[in-house]
Amino acid sequence: MSGNTFGTLFTVTSFGESHGAAIGCIVDGCPPGMALSVADIQPDLDRRKPGTSRHVTQRRESDTVEILSGVFEGKTTGTPIALLIRNEDQRSKDYGTIAESFRPGHADYTYWQKYGIRDYRGGGRSSARETAARVAAGAIAKKWLNERFGVTVRGYLAQLGELDVPFQSWDDVPNNAFFAPNASVVPALEDYMDALRKSGDSIGAKLGVVASGVPVGWGEPVFDRLDADIAHALMGINAVKGVEIGAGFDCVTQRGSQHGDELTPDGFLSNNAGGILGGISTGQDIVAHYAIKPTSSIRLPRHSINKAGEAVEVSTEGRHDPCVGIRATPIAEAMVALVLMDHALRNRGQNGDVVCGTMKIR
Amino acid sequence: MSGNTFGTLFTVTSFGESHGAAIGCIVDGCPPGMALSVADIQPDLDRRKPGTSRHVTQRRESDTVEILSGVFEGKTTGTPIALLIRNEDQRSKDYGTIAESFRPGHADYTYWQKYGIRDYRGGGRSSARETAARVAAGAIAKKWLNERFGVTVRGYLAQLGELDVPFQSWDDVPNNAFFAPNASVVPALEDYMDALRKSGDSIGAKLGVVASGVPVGWGEPVFDRLDADIAHALMGINAVKGVEIGAGFDCVTQRGSQHGDELTPDGFLSNNAGGILGGISTGQDIVAHYAIKPTSSIRLPRHSINKAGEAVEVSTEGRHDPCVGIRATPIAEAMVALVLMDHALRNRGQNGDVVCGTMKIR
Amino acid sequence: MSGNTFGTLFTVTSFGESHGAAIGCIVDGCPPGMALSVADIQPDLDRRKPGTSRHVTQRRESDTVEILSGVFEGKTTGTPIALLIRNEDQRSKDYGTIAESFRPGHADYTYWQKYGIRDYRGGGRSSARETAARVAAGAIAKKWLNERFGVTVRGYLAQLGELDVPFQSWDDVPNNAFFAPNASVVPALEDYMDALRKSGDSIGAKLGVVASGVPVGWGEPVFDRLDADIAHALMGINAVKGVEIGAGFDCVTQRGSQHGDELTPDGFLSNNAGGILGGISTGQDIVAHYAIKPTSSIRLPRHSINKAGEAVEVSTEGRHDPCVGIRATPIAEAMVALVLMDHALRNRGQNGDVVCGTMKIR
Amino acid sequence: MSGNTFGTLFTVTSFGESHGAAIGCIVDGCPPGMALSVADIQPDLDRRKPGTSRHVTQRRESDTVEILSGVFEGKTTGTPIALLIRNEDQRSKDYGTIAESFRPGHADYTYWQKYGIRDYRGGGRSSARETAARVAAGAIAKKWLNERFGVTVRGYLAQLGELDVPFQSWDDVPNNAFFAPNASVVPALEDYMDALRKSGDSIGAKLGVVASGVPVGWGEPVFDRLDADIAHALMGINAVKGVEIGAGFDCVTQRGSQHGDELTPDGFLSNNAGGILGGISTGQDIVAHYAIKPTSSIRLPRHSINKAGEAVEVSTEGRHDPCVGIRATPIAEAMVALVLMDHALRNRGQNGDVVCGTMKIR
């Protein structure tokens, strides 16, 4: 029970179902004195929003966020910040047929078994719509991390199905619907997606997220390691099935003489560690990748059962993402920002002071 | 701070440095009335123990565990169970040269920067020796899960460096030093390791862990999902750099029509989900794989710096695992068991009762 | 940081300032399947509401609660329940003069020192207005406890200033503005309060709260004892300065032969323990009393300082409770209900099952 | 479940039964770099220890503490500090008759009902012996608070049964067995206790604890208020039935014009608040009092029942405190120190820095 709060010192408590009145969250533990307004949060919500291109779900939500508390005369007060996003475009009839059956690969079955009741409309609480609240909270964390420490958190598409997306430039990322860091491959991605949509099927994706400017020393071994918390955060995003840090699964075939990042007075010579050693940040870029499974809501018919245990065929009409990965980037950025902010606040060194390390190398 | 407690209802608080007086933990939240003695814990510690074959570190510890509390007349009382393992074979002189320098790929640098002080002997708190305490705690969880629900948690080696280990049988796993589920590849693994040891280098590995018999319904969305907690637990094991559930990173290239596990009245037709949907167990086997990086302590010289920021060369003599992955299996089993037990106890359905699901399919 | 979440398994995360847009909370961990609607929550909010008699503050709020999530087709889903109460009658001009000075006995000074910024309007986050959110959450707990276990939680006034209120009957409590369990003393209380209001001063009070029908076995020693958690909950109500369980401070002069409640096959012979022994419920009524200090916002002038550290005189006009204790009863009931529900869900006995004790005595 | 960890950032996880192998705890979250040895902890354990005068229980334990981890070359490393105290003088035969019956006023009945099993010897986990572990942990907190902030935490006896103990001087406290701050009343206290012991009965007591030098700004409203956490900590000490802060229950009859502590540029004019306003420290002395009930283990026969529900008579021979309050002072000091240290570490102000307040007044 009670698995809807994330974090230890900087916490986010989330609520809301896909077709309920609203979604939102309470952010607790934001230090006082930071300038904050809706303008700091809305952009990331807009990046995540459905209906922004033909490649994502066509549900139309403005995702307008309202700040209900925790800000006074334009600054955070140190008290909880409640964020509210009203749902506007719930087309519950699109889900009527789902009420009695379970879509394969979706949480319908497990939610019903666990709770004995489920809000089936739009996937209820298991819907990715709920992630809008996380993105809103993450925007606050991103701002604070950036102002206080110069930390940035950015994500991108690394691979769409079989199509590799070689990293060219961060500048390309905001200019296409895929968060692809490579303008030249975008036409191929678009053709791929158009064909996919026609087929009624879906595909997976691999994405990356990088946090730069993180000071050395963040992370609380042995259980609340920074990498463990990042893995927890990313694996907790709907549809994620794998997470890796730095060289990740490539480590399996690496030698120690290859993998271990050597140090010099001017900095590290490589970053196979992905910015984390022994669960603590090294001061290098924190690099993570994650795998997103193909969407479970597809038009192609699939075998399933209904609540009575009888065999049925299920296919889902309506407005669904053919590749959930396309909208994942803002969510992953938000989750990593939430982890980092929590760790920034938890970090206490000698005398209980915040420690930034005594030796400056990068 | 305070990152040394794992779990919510069933918690493990761990302590101990590699060369300190002892390592151990307090297990809190074990229900009363279960038979428990050292005989239930020692075997898993022995499986993990150093010095059991020429392929692992040659440090000799008996890892004898003592139960200090929480058991009365052979049964758990519901009060905290303290487990103590005295360190016996600390050869601190082997680490004397490390006191001033940082080994690449190791936590030396980050611990020193974060805390301003580090017990360098044997890696101090960052040493994998600390995992013995987790294995001891995990043994309690394994027993309870098995007796109460018939759950088993078992791990194995899937790949050693470039050598793939095709899964043959669980019966092979206990009969070789590698936890390899395939007796026929063992000679090749041994030759590989002998060559590696001579070279003074190290290698990574990929391992798996499977939990069977888990009822449907465990997991607390949206943040304390079962897969997110498993990812947190596995990524928190020293040297782990990647975690995946079910099809994992293979999802990237899978179609929804391929990936989504169809249901029939007799059960699921596949298990790409790895036993978890929407963060909740489905009743199928929970399947996870994780990647372990090559050991950082190698004899080959590497560039590094010392505390004064000067360039130095570092190589580590002494007794070190050429492949940490070889001893990881009991640790991964323990961590997954701890996660499962916590979730079993957190799970509350209608009326606050433990829910097992109303529909029986597998 | 992050001190705005209450509970472990059944949690309440609260937000909102007195003159902000809204107050509210997220309730997480309510089991699924319970009927819930606004009609289950509004009555307790109405009991707490300002402006219901001339003896309390004249601020007019409807305290209308809206359920934003966690309920589907009239039943709880097991997902977070967000409750929202919009603020309507914020008369910020009444507080304008307070912006620069600190009212003695109030949190103005400490909030400003801690956060470096404070929403002074109506006391901001330190205002008792925030307790409306707790009362709303507590209503959910009361309902579940009553339906699942037959538990009731009821409070009353025990003493108003020097006026003792001898307990006559629970039936009297709802019929007067004081929650006094004694209709015959109400005229005296009213005269007392009228005189107080004229004087511009305020007074303290002593109140009680009783939980009946609590099964034996709730409480998690040694730190999360039921009495310790109740003390934490009651002392955490604005203006509370003392808490006692059972015989409370009367214990000081009691002999063991007097205090220890004897047991017989038909039940306990007394209840000096207040229903809790060793931090665990006995099955008897849980009885607690708490002391509420006199309101700090009074019309009489008081010495204080302003932000610049200069001596000033402070008096507060506007609409303030001459005795905060008069409205405390619904808040205390709510807090005790929240504690009890959390403990009901945490309680796990043999085999991890909910234990109700094997021996039935009362 | 899992109620044996205290604190959020600075945590203490305790274990051990009265007649088990050992008691102890793990302290997690102590900042690195503080000098620490057994010599810093043993004195407070000796103050608490049984057998130091004829007025307390005659069980002989050396309560020798051993530090198992978390300290290197005489300084804390920032890693968990495990403290172990072996039990030496368990006279289990003194408790043999208790195995089947429940002592009135004791936790025997509730532990058995909750867990279905209890270690009856010496009260098992419900024994006050377990508090030795808390005192050991508290000693670490006391040291850090004192070195980092100049905070001291001191307790004393305020009233023994009907005998009032007027506060004369802190200097008297260490010089008598009662922790009485008044040498002149000690002979009367001794006579009182001698008579009590002969009678075979027991008595309650009222005690105080004062924390001086606490900076303004500690406390995390609205739920983790400093006073609420102190109440939780003190009420969680065995045998405590009431807690009050500052004027406490005297508030009931105080006027606001009396109670509210006025401020001047040179400081507060009074301290009815007990050093806490709105749940946050003011910078004044933090003053709390608590009531301890008379011991339940007395020689006089009392009515009770046995496990079969049959009426029995119970009286306890052996070595029992006639007044538990006499040994409570070191425990209360420890608990308050633990709360203060946790709050010192949780306190984050503007920019996430530790805030000490900008205005210096006392």
XYZ file of C-alpha atoms in Angstrom, chain A residues 95-103 108-109 112 118 120-121 304-314, chain B residues 359, chain C residues 72-73:
29
model
C -12.962 2.016 -23.580
C -16.395 0.565 -22.939
C -15.582 -2.796 -24.418
C -12.535 -3.165 -22.254
C -14.523 -3.185 -19.050
C -14.955 -6.937 -19.089
C -11.771 -8.110 -20.753
C -8.062 -7.775 -20.248
C -5.744 -6.405 -22.916
C -5.813 -4.567 -16.777
C -5.423 -8.120 -15.521
C -8.235 -6.294 -11.353
C -10.525 -1.266 -11.599
C -10.954 0.602 -16.827
C -11.516 3.881 -18.603
C -7.312 -12.992 -24.024
C -9.868 -13.802 -21.350
C -12.650 -11.889 -19.678
C -13.505 -11.540 -15.996
C -15.441 -14.770 -16.093
C -12.368 -16.600 -17.326
C -13.713 -17.206 -20.805
C -11.605 -16.964 -23.933
C -12.177 -13.751 -25.910
C -10.509 -11.788 -28.650
C -9.406 -8.275 -27.860
C -9.207 -15.997 -10.887
C -14.829 4.720 -9.303
C -18.523 3.936 -9.516
